[in-house]
mmCIF file of C-alpha atoms and ligand atoms in Angstrom:
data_model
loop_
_atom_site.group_PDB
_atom_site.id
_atom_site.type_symbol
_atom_site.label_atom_id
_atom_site.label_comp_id
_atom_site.label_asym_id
_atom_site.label_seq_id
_atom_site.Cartn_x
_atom_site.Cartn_y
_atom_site.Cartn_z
ATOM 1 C CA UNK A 1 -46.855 -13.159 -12.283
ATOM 2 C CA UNK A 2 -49.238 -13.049 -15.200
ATOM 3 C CA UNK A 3 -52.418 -11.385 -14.647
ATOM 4 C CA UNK A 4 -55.470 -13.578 -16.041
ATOM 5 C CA UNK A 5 -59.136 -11.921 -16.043
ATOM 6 C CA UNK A 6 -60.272 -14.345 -12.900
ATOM 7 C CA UNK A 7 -58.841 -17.812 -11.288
ATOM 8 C CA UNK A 8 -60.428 -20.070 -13.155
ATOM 9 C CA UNK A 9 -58.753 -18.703 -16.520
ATOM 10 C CA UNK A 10 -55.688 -18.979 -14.391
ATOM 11 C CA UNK A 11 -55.842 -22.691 -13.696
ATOM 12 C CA UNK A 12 -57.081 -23.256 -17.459
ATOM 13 C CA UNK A 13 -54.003 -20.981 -19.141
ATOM 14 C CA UNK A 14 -52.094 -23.055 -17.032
ATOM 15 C CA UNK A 15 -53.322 -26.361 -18.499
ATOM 16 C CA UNK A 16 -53.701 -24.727 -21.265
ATOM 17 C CA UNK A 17 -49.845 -23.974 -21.523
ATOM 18 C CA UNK A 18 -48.568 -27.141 -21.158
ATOM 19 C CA UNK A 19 -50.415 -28.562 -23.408
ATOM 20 C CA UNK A 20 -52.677 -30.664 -21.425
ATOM 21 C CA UNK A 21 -55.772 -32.012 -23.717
ATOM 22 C CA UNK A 22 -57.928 -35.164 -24.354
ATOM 23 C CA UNK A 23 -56.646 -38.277 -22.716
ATOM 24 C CA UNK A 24 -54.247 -36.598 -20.430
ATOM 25 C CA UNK A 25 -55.566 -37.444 -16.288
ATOM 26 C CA UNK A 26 -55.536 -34.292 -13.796
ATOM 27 C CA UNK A 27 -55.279 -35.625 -9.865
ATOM 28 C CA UNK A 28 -57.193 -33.216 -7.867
ATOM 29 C CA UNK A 29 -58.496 -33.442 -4.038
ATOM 30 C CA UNK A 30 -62.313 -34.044 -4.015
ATOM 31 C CA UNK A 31 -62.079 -31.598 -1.432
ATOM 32 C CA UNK A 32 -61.868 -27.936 -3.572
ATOM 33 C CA UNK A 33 -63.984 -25.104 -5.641
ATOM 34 C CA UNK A 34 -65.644 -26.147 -8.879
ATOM 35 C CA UNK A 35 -62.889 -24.527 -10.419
ATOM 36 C CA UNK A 36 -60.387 -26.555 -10.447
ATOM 37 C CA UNK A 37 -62.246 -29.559 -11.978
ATOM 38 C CA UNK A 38 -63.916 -27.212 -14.522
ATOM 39 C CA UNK A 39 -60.172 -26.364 -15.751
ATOM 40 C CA UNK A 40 -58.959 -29.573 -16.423
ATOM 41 C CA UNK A 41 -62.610 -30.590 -18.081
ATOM 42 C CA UNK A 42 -61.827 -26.985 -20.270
ATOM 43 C CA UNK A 43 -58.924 -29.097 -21.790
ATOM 44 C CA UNK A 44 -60.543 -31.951 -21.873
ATOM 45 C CA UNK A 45 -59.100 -33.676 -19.808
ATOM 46 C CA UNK A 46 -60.452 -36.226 -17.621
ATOM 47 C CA UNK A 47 -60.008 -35.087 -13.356
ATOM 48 C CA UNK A 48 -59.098 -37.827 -10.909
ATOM 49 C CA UNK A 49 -60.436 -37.132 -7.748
ATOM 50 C CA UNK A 50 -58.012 -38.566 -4.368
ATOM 51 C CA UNK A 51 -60.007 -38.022 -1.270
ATOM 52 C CA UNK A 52 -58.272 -35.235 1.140
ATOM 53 C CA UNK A 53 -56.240 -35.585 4.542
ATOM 54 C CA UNK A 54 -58.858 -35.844 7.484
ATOM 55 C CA UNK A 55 -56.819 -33.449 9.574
ATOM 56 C CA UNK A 56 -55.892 -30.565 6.691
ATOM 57 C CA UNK A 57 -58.581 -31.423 4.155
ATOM 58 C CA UNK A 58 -56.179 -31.456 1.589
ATOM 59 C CA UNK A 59 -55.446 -33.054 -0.870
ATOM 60 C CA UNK A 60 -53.873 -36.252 0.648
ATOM 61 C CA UNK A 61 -50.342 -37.263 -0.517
ATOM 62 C CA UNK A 62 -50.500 -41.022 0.834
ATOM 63 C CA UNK A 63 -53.597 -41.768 -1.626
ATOM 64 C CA UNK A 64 -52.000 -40.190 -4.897
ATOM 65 C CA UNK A 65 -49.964 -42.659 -6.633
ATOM 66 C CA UNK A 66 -52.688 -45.416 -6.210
ATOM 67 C CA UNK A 67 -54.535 -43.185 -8.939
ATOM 68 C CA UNK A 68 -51.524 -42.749 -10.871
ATOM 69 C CA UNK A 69 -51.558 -44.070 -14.627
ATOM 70 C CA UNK A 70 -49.972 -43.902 -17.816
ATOM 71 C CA UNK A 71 -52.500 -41.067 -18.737
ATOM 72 C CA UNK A 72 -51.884 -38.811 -15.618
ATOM 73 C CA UNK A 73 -49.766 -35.699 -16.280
ATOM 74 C CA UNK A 74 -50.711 -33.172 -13.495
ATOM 75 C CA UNK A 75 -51.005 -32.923 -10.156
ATOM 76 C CA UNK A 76 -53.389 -30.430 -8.856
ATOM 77 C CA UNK A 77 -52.955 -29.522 -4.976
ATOM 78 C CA UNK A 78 -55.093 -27.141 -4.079
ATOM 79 C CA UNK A 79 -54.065 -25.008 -0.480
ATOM 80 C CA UNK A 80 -57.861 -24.482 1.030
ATOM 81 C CA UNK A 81 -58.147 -21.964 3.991
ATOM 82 C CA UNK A 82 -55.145 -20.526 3.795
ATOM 83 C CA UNK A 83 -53.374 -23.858 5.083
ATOM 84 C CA UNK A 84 -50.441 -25.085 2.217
ATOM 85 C CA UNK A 85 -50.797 -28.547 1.104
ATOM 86 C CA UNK A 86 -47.668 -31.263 1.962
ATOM 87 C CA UNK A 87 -45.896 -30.050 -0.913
ATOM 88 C CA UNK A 88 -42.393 -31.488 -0.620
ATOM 89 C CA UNK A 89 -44.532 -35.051 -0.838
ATOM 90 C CA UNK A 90 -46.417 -33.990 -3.678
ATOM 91 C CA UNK A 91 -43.113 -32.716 -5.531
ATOM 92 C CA UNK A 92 -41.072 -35.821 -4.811
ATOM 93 C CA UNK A 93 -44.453 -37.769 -5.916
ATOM 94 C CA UNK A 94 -44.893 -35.897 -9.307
ATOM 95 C CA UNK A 95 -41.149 -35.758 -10.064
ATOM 96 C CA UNK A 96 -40.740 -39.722 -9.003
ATOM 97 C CA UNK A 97 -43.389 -40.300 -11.905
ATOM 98 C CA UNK A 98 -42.413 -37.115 -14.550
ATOM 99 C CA UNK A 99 -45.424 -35.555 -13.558
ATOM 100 C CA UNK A 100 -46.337 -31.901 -13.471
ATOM 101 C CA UNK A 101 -47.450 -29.767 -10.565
ATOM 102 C CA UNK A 102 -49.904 -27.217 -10.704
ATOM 103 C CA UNK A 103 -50.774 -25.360 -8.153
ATOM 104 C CA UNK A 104 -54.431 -23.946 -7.545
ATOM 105 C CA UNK A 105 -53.143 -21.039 -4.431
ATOM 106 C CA UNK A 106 -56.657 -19.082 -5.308
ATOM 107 C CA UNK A 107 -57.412 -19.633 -1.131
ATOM 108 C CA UNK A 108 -53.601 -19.049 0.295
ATOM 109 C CA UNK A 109 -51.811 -15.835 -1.211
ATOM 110 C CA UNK A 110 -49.630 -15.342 1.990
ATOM 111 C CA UNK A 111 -49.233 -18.723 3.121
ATOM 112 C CA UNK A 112 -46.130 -20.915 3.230
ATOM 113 C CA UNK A 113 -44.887 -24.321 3.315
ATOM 114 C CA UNK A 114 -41.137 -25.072 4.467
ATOM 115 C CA UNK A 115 -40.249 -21.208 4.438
ATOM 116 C CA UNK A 116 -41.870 -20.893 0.447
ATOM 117 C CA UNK A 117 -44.726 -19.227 -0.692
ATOM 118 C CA UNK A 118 -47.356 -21.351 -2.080
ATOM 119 C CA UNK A 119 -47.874 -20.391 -5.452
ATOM 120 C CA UNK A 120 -43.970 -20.692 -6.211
ATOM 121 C CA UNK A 121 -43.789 -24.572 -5.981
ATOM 122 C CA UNK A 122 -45.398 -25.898 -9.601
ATOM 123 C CA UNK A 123 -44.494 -25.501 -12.958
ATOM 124 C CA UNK A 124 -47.038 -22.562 -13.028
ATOM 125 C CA UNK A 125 -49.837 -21.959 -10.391
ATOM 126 C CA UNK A 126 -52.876 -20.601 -10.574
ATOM 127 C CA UNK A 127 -54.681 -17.819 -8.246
ATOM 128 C CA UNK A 128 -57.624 -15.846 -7.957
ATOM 129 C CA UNK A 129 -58.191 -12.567 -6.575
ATOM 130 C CA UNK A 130 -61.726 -12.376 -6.384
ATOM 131 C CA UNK A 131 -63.088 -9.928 -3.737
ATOM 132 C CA UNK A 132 -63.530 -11.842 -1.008
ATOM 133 C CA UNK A 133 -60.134 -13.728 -1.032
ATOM 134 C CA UNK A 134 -56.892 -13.275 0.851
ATOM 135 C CA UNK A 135 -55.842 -10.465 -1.344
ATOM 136 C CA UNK A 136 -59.181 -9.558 -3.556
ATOM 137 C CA UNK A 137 -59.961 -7.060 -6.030
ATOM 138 C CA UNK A 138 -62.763 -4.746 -6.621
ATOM 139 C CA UNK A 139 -64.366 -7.397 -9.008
ATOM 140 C CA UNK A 140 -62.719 -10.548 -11.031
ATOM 141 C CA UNK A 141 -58.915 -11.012 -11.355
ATOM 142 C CA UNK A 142 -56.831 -13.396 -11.054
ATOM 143 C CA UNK A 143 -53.071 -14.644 -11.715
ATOM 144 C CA UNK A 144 -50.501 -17.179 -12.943
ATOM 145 C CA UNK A 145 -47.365 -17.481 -11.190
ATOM 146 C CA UNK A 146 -44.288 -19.257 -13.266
ATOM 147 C CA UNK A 147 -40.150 -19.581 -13.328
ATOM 148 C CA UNK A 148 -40.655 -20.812 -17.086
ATOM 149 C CA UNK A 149 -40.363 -17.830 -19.262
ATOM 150 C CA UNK A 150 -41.813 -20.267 -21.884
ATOM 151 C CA UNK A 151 -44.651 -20.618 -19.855
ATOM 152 C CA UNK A 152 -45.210 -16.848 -19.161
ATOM 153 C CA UNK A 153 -44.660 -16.133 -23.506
ATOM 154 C CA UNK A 154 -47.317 -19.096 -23.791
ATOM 155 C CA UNK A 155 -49.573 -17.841 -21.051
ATOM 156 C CA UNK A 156 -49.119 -14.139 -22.562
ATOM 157 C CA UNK A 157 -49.992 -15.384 -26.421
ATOM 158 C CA UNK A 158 -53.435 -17.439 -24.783
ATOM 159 C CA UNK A 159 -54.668 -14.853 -22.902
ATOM 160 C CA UNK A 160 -54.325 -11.805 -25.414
ATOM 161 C CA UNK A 161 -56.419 -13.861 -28.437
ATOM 162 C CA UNK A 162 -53.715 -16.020 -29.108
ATOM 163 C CA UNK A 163 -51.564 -12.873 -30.234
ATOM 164 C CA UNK A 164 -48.280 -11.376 -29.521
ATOM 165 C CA UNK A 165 -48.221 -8.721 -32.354
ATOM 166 C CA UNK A 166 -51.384 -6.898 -32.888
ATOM 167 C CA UNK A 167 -52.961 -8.543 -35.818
ATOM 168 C CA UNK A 168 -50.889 -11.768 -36.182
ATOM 169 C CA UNK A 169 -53.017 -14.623 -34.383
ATOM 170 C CA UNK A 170 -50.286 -17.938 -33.477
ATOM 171 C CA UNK A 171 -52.723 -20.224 -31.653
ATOM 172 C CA UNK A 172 -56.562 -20.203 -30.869
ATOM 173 C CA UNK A 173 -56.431 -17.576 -27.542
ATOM 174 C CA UNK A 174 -58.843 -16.684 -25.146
ATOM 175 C CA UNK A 175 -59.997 -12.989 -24.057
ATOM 176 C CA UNK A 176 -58.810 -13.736 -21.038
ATOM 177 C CA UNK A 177 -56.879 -10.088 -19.812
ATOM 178 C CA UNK A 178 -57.128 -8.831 -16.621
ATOM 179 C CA UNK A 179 -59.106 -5.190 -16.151
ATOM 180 C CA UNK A 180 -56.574 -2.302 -15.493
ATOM 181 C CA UNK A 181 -58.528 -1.182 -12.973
ATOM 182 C CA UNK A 182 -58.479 -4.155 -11.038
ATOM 183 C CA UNK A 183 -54.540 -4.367 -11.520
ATOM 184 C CA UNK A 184 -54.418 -0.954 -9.924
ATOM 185 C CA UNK A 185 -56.643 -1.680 -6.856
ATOM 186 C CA UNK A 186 -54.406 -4.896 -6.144
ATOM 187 C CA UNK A 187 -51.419 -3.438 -6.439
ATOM 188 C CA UNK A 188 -52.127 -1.263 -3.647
ATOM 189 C CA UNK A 189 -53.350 -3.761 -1.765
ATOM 190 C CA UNK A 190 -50.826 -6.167 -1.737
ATOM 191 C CA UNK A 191 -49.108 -3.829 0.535
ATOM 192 C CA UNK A 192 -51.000 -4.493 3.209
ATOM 193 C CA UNK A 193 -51.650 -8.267 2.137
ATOM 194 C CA UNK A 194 -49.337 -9.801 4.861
ATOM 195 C CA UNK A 195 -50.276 -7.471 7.832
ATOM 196 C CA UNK A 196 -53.965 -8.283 7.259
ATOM 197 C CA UNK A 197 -53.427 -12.116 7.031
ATOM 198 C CA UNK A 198 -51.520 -11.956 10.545
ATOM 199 C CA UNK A 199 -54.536 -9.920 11.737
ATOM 200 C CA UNK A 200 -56.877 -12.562 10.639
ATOM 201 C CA UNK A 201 -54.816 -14.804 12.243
ATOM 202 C CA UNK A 202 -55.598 -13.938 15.518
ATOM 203 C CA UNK A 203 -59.433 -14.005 15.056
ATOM 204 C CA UNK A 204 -61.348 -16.742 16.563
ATOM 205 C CA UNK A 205 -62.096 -19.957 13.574
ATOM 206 C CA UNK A 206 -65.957 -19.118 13.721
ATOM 207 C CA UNK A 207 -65.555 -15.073 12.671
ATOM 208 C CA UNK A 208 -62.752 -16.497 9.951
ATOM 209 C CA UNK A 209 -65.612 -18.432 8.300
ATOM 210 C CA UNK A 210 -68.509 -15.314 8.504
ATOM 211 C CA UNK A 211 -65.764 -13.169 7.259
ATOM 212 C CA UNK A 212 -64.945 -15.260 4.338
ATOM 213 C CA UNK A 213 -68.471 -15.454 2.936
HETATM 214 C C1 LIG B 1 -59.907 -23.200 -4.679
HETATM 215 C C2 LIG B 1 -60.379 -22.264 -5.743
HETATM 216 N N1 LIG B 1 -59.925 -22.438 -6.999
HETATM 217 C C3 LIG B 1 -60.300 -21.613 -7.992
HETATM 218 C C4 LIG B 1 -61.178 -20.575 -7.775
HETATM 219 C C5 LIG B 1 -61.620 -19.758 -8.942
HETATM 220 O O1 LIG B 1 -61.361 -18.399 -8.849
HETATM 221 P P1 LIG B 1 -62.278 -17.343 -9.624
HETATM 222 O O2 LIG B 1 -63.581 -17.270 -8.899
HETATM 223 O O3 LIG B 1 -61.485 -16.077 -9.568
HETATM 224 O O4 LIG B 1 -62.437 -17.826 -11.026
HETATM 225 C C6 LIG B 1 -61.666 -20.347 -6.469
HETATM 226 C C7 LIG B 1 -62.564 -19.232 -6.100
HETATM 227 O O5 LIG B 1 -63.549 -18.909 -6.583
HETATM 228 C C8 LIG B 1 -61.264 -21.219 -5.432
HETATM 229 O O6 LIG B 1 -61.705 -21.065 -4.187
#
C-alpha cells in the first residue's frame, strides 16, 4: 500500500504510473464520484462512460466491450456502497483485449469478491480514506494498492516531487504525500475496520445512507 494525500491523487498516480496520457480511452461506469472521471481527464485522457448494472449499479460488464477501441487502455470499475463489482468478468474482459484494470475501492475497503479483497484485483487500485468512508481518517488520505514493485517505485517517485533522492528530480511529481498524522489515526483504525463493517451490516439500508453522509 502506498499512501497518497487523498483518493483522487490515488486514482491519478495510478494513471499516472502507467503511463496513461492524451489519446489513451478510460471505461468508467456513469454511475461513480467525480473522481474517477477527473483522474483520467488529469492525464488527459478521454473517459468512456458504460451505463451500470440495474440491480448493483455497477459498472456493467455485458456493455463494456461494445465501447472498446483501439484507444482504450483501462478499465475503471468502481465498487459503490461497499458492494464489489463482477470482477472475474471485468478481468477476463480487460485481459481478452490487453487492457489494464484499475480499481477505484475508495467506497469498499472490507469488501470482497470470490473470497478477494477488492482493491487487490488491478494492476494498482486506488482508495480513499476520507472521514466519512469505510475506514476514514481525521481529514484527507488516501492509498494505492499494487503487486508491481515498479508500480509502487513509480508511484513513490510521483508523489514525493518526482524524487527519490532528496534533491535529484527524475520526472515532473506531484506533492501528493500523505499527512503523518493521518497515517497514525488509520493505522489504529484499521483494527477495528472489519468488526465495524459487520456492525454496519446489520443496520437497516435507510440508517446506512444517513450514516454515510
Ligand atoms: C468512488 C469514489 N472515488 C474516488 C473518491 C475520491 O476520494 P477523495 O475524496 O479522498 O479524493 C471518492 C470519494 O470522495 C469516491 O467516492
Amino acid at each position: 500500500m502506498y499512501r497518497s494525500y487523498n483518493g483522487l491523487d490515488a486514482l491519478h498516480l495510478s494513471l499516472r504510473a502507467l503511463g496513461i496520457g492524451p489519446g489513451d480511452e478510460i471505461i468508467i461506469p456513469a454511475n461513480t464520484y467525480i473522481a474517477t472521471l477527473l483522474a483520467a481527464s488529469y492525464v488527459g485522457a478521454k473517459p468512456v462512460l458504460v451505463e451500470p448494472n440495474r440491480d448493483t449499479y455497477n459498472l456493467d460488464p455485458l456493455r463494456i466491450e461494445s465501447v472498446i477501441t483501439d484507444r482504450t487502455r483501462v478499465i475503471m470499475p468502481v465498487h459503490l456502497y461497499g458492494q464489489a463489482c463482477e470482477m472475474d468478468n471485468i478481468l477476463s474482459i480487460a485481459q481478452k483485449h490487453g487492457l489494464h484494470v484499475v480499481e477505484d475501492n475508495a467506497q469498499a475497503q472490507g469488501a470482497t469478491f470470490g473470497g478477494k479483497l477488492t482493491g487487490s484485483f488491478g494492476i494498482c487500485n486506488g482508495t480513499s480514506f476520507y472521514p466519512g468512508k469505510n475506514l476514514g481518517a481525521f481529514g484527507d488520505a488516501g492509498a494505492v494498492t499494487t503487486d508491481s514493485r515498479e508500480i509502487a517505485e513509480s508511484i513513490r517517485r510521483l508523489r514525493n516531487y518526482g524524487s527519490e533522492k532528496k534533491y535529484y528530480h527524475e520526472v515532473v511529481g506531484y506533492n501528493m504525500r500523505l499527512d503523518e498524522i493521518q497515517a497514525a489515526f488509520l493505522s489504529v483504525k484499521l483494527r477495528y475496520l472489519m468488526e465495524w463493517t459487520r456492525e454496519k451490516q446489520k443496520l437497516p439500508p435507510g440508517i446506512m445512507r444517513n450514516l454515510q453522509r
